[in-house]
Coordinates of C-alpha atoms and ligand atoms in Angstrom, one line a residue:
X1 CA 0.8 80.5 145.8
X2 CA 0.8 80.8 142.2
X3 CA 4.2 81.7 140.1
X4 CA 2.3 82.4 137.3
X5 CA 1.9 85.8 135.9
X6 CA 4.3 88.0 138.0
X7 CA 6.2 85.5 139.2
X8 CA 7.4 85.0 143.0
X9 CA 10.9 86.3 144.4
X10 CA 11.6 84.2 147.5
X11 CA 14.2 86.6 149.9
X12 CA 16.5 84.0 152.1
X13 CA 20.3 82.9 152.4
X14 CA 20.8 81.0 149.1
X15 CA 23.5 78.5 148.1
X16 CA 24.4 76.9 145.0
X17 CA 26.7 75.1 142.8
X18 CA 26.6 76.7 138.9
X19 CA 29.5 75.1 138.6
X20 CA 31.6 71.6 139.5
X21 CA 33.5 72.7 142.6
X22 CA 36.0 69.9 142.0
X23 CA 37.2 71.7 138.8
X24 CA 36.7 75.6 139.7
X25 CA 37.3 77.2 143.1
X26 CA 34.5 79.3 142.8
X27 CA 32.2 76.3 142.1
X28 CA 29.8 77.3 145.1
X29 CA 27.2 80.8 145.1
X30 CA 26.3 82.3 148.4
X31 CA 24.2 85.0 149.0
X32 CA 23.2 86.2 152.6
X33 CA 20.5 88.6 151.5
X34 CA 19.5 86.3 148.5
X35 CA 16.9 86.6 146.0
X36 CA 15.3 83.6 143.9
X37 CA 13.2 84.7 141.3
X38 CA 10.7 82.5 139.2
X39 CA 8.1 82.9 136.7
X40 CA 6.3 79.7 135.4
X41 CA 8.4 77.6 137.1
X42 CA 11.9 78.9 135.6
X43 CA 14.4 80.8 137.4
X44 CA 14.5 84.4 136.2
X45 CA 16.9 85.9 138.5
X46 CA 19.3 84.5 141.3
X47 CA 21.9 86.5 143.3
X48 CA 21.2 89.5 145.7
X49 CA 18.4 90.2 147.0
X50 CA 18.5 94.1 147.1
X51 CA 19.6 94.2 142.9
X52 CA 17.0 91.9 142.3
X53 CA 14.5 94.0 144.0
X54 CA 15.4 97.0 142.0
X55 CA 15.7 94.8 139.0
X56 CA 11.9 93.8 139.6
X57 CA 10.1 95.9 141.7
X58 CA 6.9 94.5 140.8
X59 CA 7.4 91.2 141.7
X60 CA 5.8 90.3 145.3
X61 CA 8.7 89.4 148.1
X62 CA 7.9 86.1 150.4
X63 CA 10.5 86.8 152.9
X64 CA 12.1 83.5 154.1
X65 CA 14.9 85.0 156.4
X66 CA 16.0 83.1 158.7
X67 CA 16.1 79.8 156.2
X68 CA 17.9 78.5 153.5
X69 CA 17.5 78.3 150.1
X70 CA 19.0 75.2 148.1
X71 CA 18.3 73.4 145.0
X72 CA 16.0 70.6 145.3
X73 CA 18.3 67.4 145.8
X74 CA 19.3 64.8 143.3
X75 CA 19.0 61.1 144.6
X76 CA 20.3 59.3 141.8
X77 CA 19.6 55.8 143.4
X78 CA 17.0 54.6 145.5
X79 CA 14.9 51.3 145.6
X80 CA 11.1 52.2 146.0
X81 CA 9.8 48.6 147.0
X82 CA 12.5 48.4 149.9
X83 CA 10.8 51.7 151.9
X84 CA 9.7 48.8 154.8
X85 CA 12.9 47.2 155.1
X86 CA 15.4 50.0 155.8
X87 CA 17.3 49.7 159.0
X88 CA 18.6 45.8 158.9
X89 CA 21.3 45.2 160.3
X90 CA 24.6 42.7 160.2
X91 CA 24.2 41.6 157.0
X92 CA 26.1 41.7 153.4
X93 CA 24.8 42.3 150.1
X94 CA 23.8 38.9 148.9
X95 CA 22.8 37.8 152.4
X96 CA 20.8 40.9 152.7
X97 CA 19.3 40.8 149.3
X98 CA 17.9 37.1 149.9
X99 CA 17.1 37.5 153.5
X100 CA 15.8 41.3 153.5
X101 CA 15.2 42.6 150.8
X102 CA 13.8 40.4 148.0
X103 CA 11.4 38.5 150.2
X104 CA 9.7 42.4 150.4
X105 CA 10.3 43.0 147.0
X106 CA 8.3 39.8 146.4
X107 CA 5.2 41.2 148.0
X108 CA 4.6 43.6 145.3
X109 CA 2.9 41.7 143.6
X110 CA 0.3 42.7 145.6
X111 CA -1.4 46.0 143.9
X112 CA -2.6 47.3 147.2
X113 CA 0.3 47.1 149.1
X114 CA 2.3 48.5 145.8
X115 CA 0.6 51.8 145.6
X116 CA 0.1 52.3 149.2
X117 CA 4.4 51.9 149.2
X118 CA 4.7 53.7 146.5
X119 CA 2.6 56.8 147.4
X120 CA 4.6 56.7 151.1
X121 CA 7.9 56.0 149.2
X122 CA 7.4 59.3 147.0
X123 CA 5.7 61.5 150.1
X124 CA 9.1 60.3 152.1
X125 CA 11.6 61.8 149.2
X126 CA 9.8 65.2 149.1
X127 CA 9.7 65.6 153.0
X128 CA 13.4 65.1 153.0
X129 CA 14.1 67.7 150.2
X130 CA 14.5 65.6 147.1
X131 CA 13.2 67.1 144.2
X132 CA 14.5 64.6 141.1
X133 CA 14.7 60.8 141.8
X134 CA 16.4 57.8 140.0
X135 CA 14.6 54.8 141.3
X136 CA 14.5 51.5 140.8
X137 CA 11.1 50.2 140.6
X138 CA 9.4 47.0 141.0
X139 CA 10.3 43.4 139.6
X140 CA 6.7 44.2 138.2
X141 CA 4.9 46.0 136.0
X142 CA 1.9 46.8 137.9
X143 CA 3.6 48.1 141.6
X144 CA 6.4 50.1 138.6
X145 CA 3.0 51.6 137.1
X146 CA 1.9 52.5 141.1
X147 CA 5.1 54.1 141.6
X148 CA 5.2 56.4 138.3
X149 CA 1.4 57.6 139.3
X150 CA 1.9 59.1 142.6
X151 CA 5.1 60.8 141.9
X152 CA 3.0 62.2 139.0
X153 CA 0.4 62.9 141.7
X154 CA 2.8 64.5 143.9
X155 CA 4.9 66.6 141.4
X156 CA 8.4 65.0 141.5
X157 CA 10.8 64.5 139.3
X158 CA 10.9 60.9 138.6
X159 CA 13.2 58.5 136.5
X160 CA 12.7 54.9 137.2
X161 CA 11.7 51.4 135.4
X162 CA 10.8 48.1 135.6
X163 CA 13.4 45.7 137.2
X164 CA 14.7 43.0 134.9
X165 CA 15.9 39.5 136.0
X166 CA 16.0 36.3 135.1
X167 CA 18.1 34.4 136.9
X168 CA 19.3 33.6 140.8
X169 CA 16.8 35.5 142.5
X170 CA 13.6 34.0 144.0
X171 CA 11.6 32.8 141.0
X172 CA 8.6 35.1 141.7
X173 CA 11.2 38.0 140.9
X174 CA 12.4 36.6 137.3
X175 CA 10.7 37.3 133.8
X176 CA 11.0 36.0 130.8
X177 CA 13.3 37.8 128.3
X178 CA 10.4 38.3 126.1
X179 CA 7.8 39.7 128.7
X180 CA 10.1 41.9 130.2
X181 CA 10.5 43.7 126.5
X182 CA 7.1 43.7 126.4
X183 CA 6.2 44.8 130.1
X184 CA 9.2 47.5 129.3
X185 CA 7.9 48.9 126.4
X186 CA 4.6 49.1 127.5
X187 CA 5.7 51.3 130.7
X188 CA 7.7 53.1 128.5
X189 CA 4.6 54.4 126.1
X190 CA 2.9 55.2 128.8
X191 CA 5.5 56.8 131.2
X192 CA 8.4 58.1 129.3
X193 CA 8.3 61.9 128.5
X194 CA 4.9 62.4 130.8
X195 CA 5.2 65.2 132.5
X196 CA 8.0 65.0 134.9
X197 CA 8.4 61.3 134.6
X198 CA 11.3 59.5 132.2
X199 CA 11.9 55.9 132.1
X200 CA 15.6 54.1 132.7
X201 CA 16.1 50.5 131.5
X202 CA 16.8 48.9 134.5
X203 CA 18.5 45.2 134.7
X204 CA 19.2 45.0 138.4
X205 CA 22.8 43.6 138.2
X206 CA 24.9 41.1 135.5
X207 CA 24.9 38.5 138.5
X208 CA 20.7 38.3 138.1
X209 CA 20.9 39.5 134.0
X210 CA 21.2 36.3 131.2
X211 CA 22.6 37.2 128.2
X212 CA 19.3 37.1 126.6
X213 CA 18.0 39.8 129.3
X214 CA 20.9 42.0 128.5
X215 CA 20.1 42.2 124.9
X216 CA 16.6 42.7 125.8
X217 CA 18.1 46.0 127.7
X218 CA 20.4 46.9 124.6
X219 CA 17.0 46.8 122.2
X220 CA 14.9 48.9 124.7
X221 CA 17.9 51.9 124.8
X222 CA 18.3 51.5 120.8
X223 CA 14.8 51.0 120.0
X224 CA 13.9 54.4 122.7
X225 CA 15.9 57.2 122.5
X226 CA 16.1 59.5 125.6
X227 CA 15.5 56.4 127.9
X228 CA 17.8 56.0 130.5
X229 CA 19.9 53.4 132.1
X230 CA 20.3 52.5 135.4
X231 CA 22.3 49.3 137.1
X232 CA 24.6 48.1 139.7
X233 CA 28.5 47.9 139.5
X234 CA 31.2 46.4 141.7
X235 CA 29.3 46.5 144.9
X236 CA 30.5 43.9 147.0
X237 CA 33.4 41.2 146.6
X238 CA 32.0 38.2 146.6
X239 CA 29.3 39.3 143.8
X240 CA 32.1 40.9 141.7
X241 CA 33.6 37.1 141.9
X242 CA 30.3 35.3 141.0
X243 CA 29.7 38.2 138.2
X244 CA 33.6 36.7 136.9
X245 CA 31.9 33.2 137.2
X246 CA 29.3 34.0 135.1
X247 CA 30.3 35.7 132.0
X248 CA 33.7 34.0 131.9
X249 CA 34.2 35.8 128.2
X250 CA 34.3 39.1 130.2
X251 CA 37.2 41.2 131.4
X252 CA 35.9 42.1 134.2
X253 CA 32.4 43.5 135.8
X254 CA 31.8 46.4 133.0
X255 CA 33.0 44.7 129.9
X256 CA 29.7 42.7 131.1
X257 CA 27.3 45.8 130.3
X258 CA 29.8 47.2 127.7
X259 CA 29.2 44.1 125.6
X260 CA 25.8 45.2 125.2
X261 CA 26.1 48.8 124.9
X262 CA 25.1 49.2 128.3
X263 CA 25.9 52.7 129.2
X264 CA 26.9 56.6 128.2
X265 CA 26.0 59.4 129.2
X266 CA 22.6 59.5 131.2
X267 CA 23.7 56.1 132.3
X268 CA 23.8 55.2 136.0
X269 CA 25.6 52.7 137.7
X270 CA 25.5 52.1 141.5
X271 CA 28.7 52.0 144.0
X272 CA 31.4 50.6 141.9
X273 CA 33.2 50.2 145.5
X274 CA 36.2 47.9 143.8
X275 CA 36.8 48.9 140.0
X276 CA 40.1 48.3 137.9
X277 CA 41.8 51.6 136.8
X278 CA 40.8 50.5 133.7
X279 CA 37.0 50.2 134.6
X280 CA 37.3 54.0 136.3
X281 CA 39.1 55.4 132.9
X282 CA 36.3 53.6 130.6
X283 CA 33.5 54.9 133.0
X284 CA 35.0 58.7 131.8
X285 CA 35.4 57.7 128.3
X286 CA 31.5 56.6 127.5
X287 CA 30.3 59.4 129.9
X288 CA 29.1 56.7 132.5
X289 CA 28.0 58.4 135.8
X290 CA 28.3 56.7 139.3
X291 CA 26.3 56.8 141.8
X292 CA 28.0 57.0 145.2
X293 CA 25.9 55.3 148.1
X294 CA 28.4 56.0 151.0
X295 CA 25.6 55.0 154.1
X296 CA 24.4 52.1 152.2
X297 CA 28.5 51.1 151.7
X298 CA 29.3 51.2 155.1
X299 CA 26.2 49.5 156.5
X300 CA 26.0 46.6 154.2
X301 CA 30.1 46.8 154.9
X302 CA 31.0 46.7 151.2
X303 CA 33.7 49.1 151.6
X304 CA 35.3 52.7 151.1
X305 CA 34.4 54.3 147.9
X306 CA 37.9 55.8 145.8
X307 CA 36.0 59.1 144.9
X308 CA 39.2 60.4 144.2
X309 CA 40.3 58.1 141.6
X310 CA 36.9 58.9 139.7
X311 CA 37.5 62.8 140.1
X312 CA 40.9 62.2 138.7
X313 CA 39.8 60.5 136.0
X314 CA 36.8 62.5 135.3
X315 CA 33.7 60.2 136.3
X316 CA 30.7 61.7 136.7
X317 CA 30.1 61.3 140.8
X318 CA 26.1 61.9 142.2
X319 CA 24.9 60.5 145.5
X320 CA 22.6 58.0 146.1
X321 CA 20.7 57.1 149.3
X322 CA 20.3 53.0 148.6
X323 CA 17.0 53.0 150.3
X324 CA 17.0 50.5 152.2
X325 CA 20.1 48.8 151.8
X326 CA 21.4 52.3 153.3
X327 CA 19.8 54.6 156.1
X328 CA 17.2 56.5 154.9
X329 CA 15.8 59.5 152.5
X330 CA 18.2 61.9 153.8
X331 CA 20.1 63.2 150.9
X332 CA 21.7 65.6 153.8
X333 CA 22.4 62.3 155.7
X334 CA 24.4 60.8 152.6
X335 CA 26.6 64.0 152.4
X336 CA 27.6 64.2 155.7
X337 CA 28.3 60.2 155.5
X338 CA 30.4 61.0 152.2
X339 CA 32.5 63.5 153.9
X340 CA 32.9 60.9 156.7
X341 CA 34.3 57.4 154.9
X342 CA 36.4 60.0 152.7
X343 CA 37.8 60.9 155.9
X344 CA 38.5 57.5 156.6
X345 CA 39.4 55.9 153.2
X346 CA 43.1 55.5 151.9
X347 CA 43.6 58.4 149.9
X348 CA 39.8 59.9 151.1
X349 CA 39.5 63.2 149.2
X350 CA 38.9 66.2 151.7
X351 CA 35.6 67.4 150.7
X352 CA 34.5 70.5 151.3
X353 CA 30.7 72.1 151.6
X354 CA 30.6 73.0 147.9
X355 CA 31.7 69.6 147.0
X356 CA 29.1 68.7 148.8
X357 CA 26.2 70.4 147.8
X358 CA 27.7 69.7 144.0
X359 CA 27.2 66.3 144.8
X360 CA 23.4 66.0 146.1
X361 CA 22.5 68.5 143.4
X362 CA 24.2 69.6 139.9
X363 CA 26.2 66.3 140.2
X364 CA 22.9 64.7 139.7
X365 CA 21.6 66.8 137.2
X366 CA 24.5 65.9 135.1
X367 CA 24.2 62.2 135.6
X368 CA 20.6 62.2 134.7
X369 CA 21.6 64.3 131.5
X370 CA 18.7 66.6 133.0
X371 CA 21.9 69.6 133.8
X372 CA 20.5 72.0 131.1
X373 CA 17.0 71.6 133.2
X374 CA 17.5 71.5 136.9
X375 CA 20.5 71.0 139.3
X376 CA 21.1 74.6 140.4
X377 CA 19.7 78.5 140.6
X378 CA 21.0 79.4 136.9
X379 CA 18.3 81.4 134.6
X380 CA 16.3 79.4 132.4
X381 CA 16.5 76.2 134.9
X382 CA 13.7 75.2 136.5
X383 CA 12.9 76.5 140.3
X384 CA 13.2 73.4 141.6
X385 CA 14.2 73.8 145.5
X386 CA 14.4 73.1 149.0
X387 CA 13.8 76.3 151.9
X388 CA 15.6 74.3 155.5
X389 CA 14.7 76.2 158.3
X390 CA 16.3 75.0 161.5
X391 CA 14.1 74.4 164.4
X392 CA 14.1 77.2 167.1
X393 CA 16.1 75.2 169.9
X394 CA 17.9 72.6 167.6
X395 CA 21.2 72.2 168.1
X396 CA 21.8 73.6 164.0
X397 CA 19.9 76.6 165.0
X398 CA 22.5 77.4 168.0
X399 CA 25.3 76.7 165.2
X400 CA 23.5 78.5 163.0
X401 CA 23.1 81.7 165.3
X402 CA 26.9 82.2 166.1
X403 CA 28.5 82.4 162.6
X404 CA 27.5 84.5 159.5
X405 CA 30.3 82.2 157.5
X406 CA 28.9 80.4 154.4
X407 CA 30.8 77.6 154.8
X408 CA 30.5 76.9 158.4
X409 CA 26.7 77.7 158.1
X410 CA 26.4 75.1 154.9
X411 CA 28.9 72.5 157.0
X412 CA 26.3 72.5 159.7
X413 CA 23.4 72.1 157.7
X414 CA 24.8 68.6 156.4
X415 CA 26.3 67.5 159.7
X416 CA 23.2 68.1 162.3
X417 CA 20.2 69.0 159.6
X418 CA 17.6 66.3 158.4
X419 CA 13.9 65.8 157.8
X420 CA 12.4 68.3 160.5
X421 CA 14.6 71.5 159.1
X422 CA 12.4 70.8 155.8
X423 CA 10.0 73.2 155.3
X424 CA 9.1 74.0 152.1
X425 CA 10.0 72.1 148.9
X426 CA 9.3 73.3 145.3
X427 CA 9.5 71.7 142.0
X428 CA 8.8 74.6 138.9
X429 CA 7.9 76.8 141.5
X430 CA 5.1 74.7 143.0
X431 CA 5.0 73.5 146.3
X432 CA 5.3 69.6 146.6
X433 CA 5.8 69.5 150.1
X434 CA 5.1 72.1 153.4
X435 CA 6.3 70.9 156.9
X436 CA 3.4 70.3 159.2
X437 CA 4.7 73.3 161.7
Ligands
ZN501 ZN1 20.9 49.5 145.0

């Protein structure tokens, strides 16, 4: 289906979040009868169906009734070279990471087995509704390249970069300083600003990061502007202790990025589980955004996220999935496990479905700096979206079928919906992924 010329109007129950639900009480949109209507891939019209009928009789109706329509999720962190590792169990994070994960990291070296992960790794985010994806790419150039040309292939929204480390990994993993400015730069001419694609400087953490590679991160974000940054923050105990060990001069875990200007807004940093008051409050100040990894938290046990004191304080908050230190690709999955450890954490905040859907969507938007673009239905953004459709017989379809309530109906789609309600994701209008049935 084309949305050129006419454009498309898509007729389905519609949900989203125009604005942050954790400031405004009318943060979440629902529509019944909704009506999403794009032209070259931008959203003309959003609201009820029936007005924007009248509005535009000319425009053909695909009737989705019986669906949902959603903006395309947000996964604002995600490993792509750790697809064939998800699902270990009973470790921590730096047992994991030397036992699990950078042992397969290590095989990307191989180019065959890069882009064969990679194109699986991208087809795996669209058939679970993601439509934009941070990623961390490969400790190489080569399997980074593999992983930028099939999301171009596919049609998704892709930031990622090369991973830089130099230190206290396995040794196939760590670059020179030099060669990963010039690997990074490289990637960047060729990546940055193509089509859908951006590139994020990406040191993997302080604990793997010299000095030296730091500064080679600063130079890349001054020397490239629109690049963004992506990192990992106050994870787990024990590495927040050997991060102290290592830069002795530093306050604490973000005065180790702050030093080199590491950070601001389109800025991501992973977890931050354990931050100082003062880490949260500087995190607001330079426009910082977190991404919260709440499956990946509890599985690699490195404890319950304070989301609250980061609302309080204003800190961006997006979701991440963790592939594969957490469960999976399902950005549904990693909302339902948010509401869950907020249940459980001291002070938890009580999150309801707009908070929710805010998080695996606009949230992300904003963290990316990307919120003008995508994020939700507004006009002018780009129809970027995901149409669940509960199968006949599913438990969600018999939840589904007894309530016409919005929030009930959105509750249910997080708490029993996954890959096989995806049927139909867009990104500017353009399909990027069809379920099979
Ligand atoms: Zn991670």
């Amino acid at each position: 289906m084309s949305s050129s010329g006419r454009g498309e109007l898509l007729r389905a129950h519609l949900f989203h979040t125009p604005r942050n639900p954790f400031r405004n009480d009318k943060g979440l949109e629902s529509y019944s009868d909704g009506g999403l209507l794009f032209r070259d891939g931008k959203v003309v019209a959003c609201g009820d169906y029936a007005e924007i009928h009248a509005a535009y009789p000319e425009v053909p109706t695909i009737d989705l009734r019986g669906g949902f329509l959603l903006p395309g999720f947000v996964d604002t962190h995600i490993h792509f070279p750790q697809l064939h590792v998800l699902g270990g169990m009973g470790r921590q994070l730096l047992d994991w990471l030397e036992y699990v994960a950078l042992p397969e990291e290590a095989r990307m070296t191989e180019p065959a087995y890069a882009c064969q992960t990679a194109h699986a790794f991208v087809n795996a985010l669209a058939a679970h509704g993601t439509t934009t994806a941070l990623v961390f790419g490969a400790h190489f150039a080569g399997a980074t390249a593999s992983l930028f040309d099939a999301a171009e292939k596919s049609g998704l929204r892709l930031v990622s970069g090369m991973v830089l480390s130099d230190r206290r990994l396995r040794p196939e993993l760590h670059q020179l300083p030099a060669d990963a400015y010039r690997d990074s730069t490289d990637l960047i001419r060729r990546f940055h600003g193509k089509g859908r694609l951006l590139y994020a400087v990406t040191p993997r953490f302080a604990l793997s990061a010299s000095e030296a590679m730091l500064e080679v991160c600063q130079t890349l974000l001054r020397e490239n502007p629109g690049v963004r940054f992506q990192t990992h923050l106050n994870e787990n105990r024990q590495e927040i202790a050997e991060v102290a060990r290592l830069f002795p001069w530093a306050s604490d875990y973000l005065n180790v990025y702050e030093r080199f200007q590491l950070g601001g807004r389109g800025a991501v940093m992973a977890h931050n589980v354990h931050p100082s008051d003062s880490e949260v409050e500087r995190l607001a100040a330079s426009s910082t955004a977190i991404s919260h990894c709440p499956c990946s938290n509890a599985a690699l046990g490195s404890g319950l996220f304070p989301l609250g004191r980061h609302i309080a304080a204003g800190v961006t908050c997006a979701l991440g999935t963790d592939v594969g230190g957490g469960t999976g690709f399902g950005m549904l999955k990693e909302c339902l496990q948010a509401y869950l450890l907020q249940r459980l954490a001291p002070d938890g905040v009580l999150l309801n479905p707009g908070h929710l859907l805010y998080l695996a969507t606009r949230a992300g938007a904003e963290a990316l700096g990307l919120d003008e673009e995508i994020g939700d239905f507004s006009p002018g953004k780009a129809a970027d979206l995901v149409y669940l459709r509960p199968p006949r017989g599913s438990p969600l379809a018999a939840v589904i079928e007894q309530t016409g309530d919005p929030d009930r109906i959105l509750a249910a789609l997080f708490t029993l919906g996954g890959a096989e309600s995806v049927r139909e994701v867009r990104v500017e209008g353009a399909a990027v992924y069809r379920s099979p049935a």
